[in-house]
Coordinates of C-alpha atoms in Angstrom, one line a residue:
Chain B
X10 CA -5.8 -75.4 132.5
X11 CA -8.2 -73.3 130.5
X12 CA -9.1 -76.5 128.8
X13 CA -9.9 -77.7 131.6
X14 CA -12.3 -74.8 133.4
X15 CA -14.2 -75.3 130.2
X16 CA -14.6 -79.0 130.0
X17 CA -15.8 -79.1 133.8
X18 CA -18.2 -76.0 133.0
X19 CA -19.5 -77.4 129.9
X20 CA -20.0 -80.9 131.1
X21 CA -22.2 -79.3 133.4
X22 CA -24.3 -76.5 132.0
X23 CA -27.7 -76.5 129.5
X24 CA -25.7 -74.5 127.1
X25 CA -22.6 -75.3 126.3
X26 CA -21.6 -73.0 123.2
X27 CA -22.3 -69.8 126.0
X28 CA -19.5 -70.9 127.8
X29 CA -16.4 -68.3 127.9
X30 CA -13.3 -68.8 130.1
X31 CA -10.7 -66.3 129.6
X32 CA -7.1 -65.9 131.5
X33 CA -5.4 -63.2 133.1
X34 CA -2.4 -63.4 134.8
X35 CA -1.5 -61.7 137.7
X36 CA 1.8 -61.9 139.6
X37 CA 2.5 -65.4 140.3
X38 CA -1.2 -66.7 140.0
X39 CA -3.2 -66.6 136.7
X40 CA -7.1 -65.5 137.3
X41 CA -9.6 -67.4 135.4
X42 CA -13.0 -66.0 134.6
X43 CA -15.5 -68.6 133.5
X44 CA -18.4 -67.5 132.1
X45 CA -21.8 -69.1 131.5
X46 CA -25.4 -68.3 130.3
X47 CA -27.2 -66.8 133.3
X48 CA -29.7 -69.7 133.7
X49 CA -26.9 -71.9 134.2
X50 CA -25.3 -69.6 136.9
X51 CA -26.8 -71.9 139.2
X52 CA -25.3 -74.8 138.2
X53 CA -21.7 -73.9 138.2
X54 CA -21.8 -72.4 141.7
X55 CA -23.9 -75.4 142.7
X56 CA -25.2 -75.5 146.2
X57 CA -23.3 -73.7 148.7
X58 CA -20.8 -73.3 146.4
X59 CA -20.2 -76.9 146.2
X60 CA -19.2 -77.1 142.5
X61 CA -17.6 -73.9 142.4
X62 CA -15.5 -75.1 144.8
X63 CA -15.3 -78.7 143.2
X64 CA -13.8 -76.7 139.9
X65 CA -11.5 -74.8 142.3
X66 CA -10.0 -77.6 143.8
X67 CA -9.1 -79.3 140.5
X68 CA -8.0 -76.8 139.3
X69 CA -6.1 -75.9 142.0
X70 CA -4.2 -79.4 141.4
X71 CA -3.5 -79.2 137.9
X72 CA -1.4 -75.1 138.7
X73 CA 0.3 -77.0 141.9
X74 CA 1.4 -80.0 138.7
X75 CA 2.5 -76.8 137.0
X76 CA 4.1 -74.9 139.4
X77 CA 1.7 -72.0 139.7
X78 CA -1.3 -71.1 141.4
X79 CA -4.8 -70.5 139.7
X80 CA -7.9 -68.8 140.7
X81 CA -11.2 -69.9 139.2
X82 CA -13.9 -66.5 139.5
X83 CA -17.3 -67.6 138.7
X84 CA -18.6 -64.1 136.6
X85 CA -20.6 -61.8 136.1
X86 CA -22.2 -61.6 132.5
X87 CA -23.6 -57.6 132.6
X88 CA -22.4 -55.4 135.0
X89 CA -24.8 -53.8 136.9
X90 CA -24.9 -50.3 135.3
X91 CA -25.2 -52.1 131.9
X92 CA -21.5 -50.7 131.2
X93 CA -18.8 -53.6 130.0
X94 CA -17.0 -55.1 133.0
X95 CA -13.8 -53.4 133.5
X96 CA -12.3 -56.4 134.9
X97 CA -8.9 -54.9 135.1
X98 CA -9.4 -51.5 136.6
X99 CA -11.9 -52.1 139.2
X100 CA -10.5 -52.7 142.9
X101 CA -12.8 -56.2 143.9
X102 CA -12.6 -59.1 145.1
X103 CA -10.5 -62.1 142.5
X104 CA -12.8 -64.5 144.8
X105 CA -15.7 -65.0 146.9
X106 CA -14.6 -65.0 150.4
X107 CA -14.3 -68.5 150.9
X108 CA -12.3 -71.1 153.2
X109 CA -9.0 -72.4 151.6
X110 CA -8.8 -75.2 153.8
X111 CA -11.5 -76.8 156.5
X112 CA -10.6 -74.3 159.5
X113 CA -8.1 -75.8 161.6
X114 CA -6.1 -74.9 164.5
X115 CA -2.7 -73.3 163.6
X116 CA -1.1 -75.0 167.1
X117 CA -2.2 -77.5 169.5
X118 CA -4.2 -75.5 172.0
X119 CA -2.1 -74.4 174.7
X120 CA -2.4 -72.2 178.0
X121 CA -1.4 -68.7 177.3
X122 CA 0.3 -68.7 181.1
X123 CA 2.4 -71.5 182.3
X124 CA -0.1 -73.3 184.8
X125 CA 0.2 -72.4 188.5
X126 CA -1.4 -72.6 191.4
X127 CA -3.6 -70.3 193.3
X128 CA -2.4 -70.6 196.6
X129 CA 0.8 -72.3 198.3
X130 CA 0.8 -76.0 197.9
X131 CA -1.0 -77.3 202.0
X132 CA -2.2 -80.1 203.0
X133 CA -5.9 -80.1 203.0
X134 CA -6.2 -81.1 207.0
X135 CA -3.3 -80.0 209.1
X136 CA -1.7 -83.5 209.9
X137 CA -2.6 -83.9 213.6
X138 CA -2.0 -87.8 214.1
X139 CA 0.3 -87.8 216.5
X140 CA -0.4 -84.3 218.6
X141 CA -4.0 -85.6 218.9
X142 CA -3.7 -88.4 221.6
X143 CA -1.6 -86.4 223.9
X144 CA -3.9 -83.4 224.9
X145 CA -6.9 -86.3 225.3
X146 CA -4.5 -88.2 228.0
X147 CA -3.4 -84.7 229.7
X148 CA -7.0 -83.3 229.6
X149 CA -8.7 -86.4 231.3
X150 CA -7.4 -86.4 234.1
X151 CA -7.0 -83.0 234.7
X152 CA -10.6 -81.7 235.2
X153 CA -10.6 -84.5 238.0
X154 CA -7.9 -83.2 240.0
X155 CA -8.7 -79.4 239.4
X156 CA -12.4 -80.7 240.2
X157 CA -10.7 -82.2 243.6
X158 CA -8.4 -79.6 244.6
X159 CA -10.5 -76.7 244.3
X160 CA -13.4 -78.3 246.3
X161 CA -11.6 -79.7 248.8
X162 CA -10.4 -76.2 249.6
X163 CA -14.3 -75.0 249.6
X164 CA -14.9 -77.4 251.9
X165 CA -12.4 -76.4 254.5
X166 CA -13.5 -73.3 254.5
Chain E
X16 CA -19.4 -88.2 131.1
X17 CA -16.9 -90.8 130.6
X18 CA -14.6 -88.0 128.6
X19 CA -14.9 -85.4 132.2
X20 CA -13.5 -87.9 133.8
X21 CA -10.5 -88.5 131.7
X22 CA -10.4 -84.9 131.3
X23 CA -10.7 -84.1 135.0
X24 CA -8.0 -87.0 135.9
X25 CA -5.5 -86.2 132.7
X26 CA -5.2 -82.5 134.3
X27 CA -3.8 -83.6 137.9
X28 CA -1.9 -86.7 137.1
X29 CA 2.0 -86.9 136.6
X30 CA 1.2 -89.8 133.8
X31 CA -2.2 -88.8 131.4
X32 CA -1.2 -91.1 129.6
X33 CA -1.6 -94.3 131.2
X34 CA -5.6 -93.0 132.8
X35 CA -8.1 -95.3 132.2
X36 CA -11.8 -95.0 132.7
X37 CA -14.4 -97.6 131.9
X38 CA -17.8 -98.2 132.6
X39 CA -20.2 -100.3 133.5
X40 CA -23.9 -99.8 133.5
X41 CA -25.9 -101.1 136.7
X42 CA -29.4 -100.7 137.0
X43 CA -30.1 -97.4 137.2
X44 CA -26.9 -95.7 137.4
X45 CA -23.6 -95.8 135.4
X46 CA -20.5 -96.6 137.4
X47 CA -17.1 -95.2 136.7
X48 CA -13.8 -96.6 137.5
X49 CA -11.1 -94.8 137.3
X50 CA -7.5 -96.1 137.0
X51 CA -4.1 -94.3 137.0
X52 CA -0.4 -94.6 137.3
X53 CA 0.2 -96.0 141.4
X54 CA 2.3 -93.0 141.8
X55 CA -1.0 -91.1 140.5
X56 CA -3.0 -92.4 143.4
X57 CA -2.6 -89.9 145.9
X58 CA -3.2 -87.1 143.5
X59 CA -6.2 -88.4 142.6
X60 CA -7.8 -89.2 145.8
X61 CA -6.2 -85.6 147.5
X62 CA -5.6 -85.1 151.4
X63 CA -8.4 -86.5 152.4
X64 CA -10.5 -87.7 149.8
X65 CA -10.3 -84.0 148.2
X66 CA -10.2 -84.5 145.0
X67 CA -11.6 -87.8 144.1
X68 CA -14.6 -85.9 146.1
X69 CA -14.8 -82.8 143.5
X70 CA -14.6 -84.8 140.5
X71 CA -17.7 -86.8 141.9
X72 CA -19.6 -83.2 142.4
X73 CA -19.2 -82.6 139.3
X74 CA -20.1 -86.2 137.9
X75 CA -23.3 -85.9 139.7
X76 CA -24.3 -82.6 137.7
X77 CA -23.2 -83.9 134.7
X78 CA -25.3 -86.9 135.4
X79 CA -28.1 -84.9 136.2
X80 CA -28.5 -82.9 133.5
X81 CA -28.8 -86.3 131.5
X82 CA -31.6 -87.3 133.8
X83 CA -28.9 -90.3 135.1
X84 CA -26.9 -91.2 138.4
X85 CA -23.0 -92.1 138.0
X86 CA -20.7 -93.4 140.8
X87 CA -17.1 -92.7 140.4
X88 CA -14.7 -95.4 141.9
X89 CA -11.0 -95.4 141.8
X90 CA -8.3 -97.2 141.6

């Protein structure tokens, strides 16, 4: 697999021969560091980190073929304070911050309550179908004979 | 160019042995095809065109440093 970070890198940089991948492993991953000349920083990180991230994901293929797990760290040349990296005892980052995967939903997106409803399930007009004729037949006739009876009275008097 | 790509594809596949690239010069641009075991296929291509994707990133920057264009097709 180190073969292979230096293949990629050199097929890719303006000076080849100033490429330097070294190993390290680390619990159950091994930690590449590829180095290249710093005018060809650039091209190995690529746009956006587009060929960075190109080298990581082949690379990331060939560990899964071998049943481990590799890191590809793009590196620093001078540290710095001009002292020698002290890759090992240094707490940092192995990578950039980056994206393992396109960001994706863990589940399908769901209510966090069950649904339910505001108010108690009504009907949105009180269902008057069949009350509605009667008053209109008691009513009609009524103002007539009230209308009647009290002037007939009036007019007795 | 030719040897990343055998390179690139020798690394992921189950069967390095039986990967095959040739190519073919058109116009302006050198195309690549890559062939590999069928059960090599998927690896590849990756979930979602993945793979075959990053080793044409890096194609196009090898290509470019040559002052050339190259087009990888597989399969």
């Amino acid at each position: 697999m180190k073969d292979l970070v230096t293949h990629m890198a050199q097929a890719i940089v303006d000076y080849p021969d100033q490429v330097v991948v070294t190993e390290e492993m680390a619990d159950d991953h091994i930690v590449y560091h590829l180095k290249v000349a710093d005018s060809d920083m650039g091209k190995v990180i690529g746009k956006q980190g587009r060929i960075a991230n190109a080298m990581r994901t082949l690379l990331k293929v060939a560990a899964i073929r071998k049943g481990t797990r590799a890191i590809l760290e793009i590196g620093e040349g001078v540290s710095p304070r001009g002292a020698p990296p002290r890759l090992s005892a240094e707490p940092r980052l192995l990578d950039e911050p980056r994206l393992l995967d396109e960001p994706r939903l863990l589940d399908e997106p769901r209510l966090l309550d069950e649904p339910r409803l505001l108010d108690e399930p009504r009907l949105l007009d009180e269902p008057e179908l069949e009350p509605a004729p009667e008053p209109e037949l008691e009513l009609a006739p009524e103002p007539d004979l009230d209308l009647e009876g009290d002037l007939e009275p009036q007019s007795e008097l | 160019m030719k040897e990343l790509i055998e390179y690139m594809a020798r690394s992921i596949v189950d069967y390095p042995d039986q990967v095959v690239v040739t190519e073919e010069r058109e116009d302006d641009r050198i195309v690549y095809h890559l062939e590999v075991a069928e059960s090599d296929m998927g690896k590849v291509i990756g979930k979602q065109g993945r793979v075959a994707n990053a080793m044409r990133a890096l194609l196009k920057v090898a290509a470019i440093r040559k002052s050339d264009r190259a087009m990888l097709e597989i399969g």
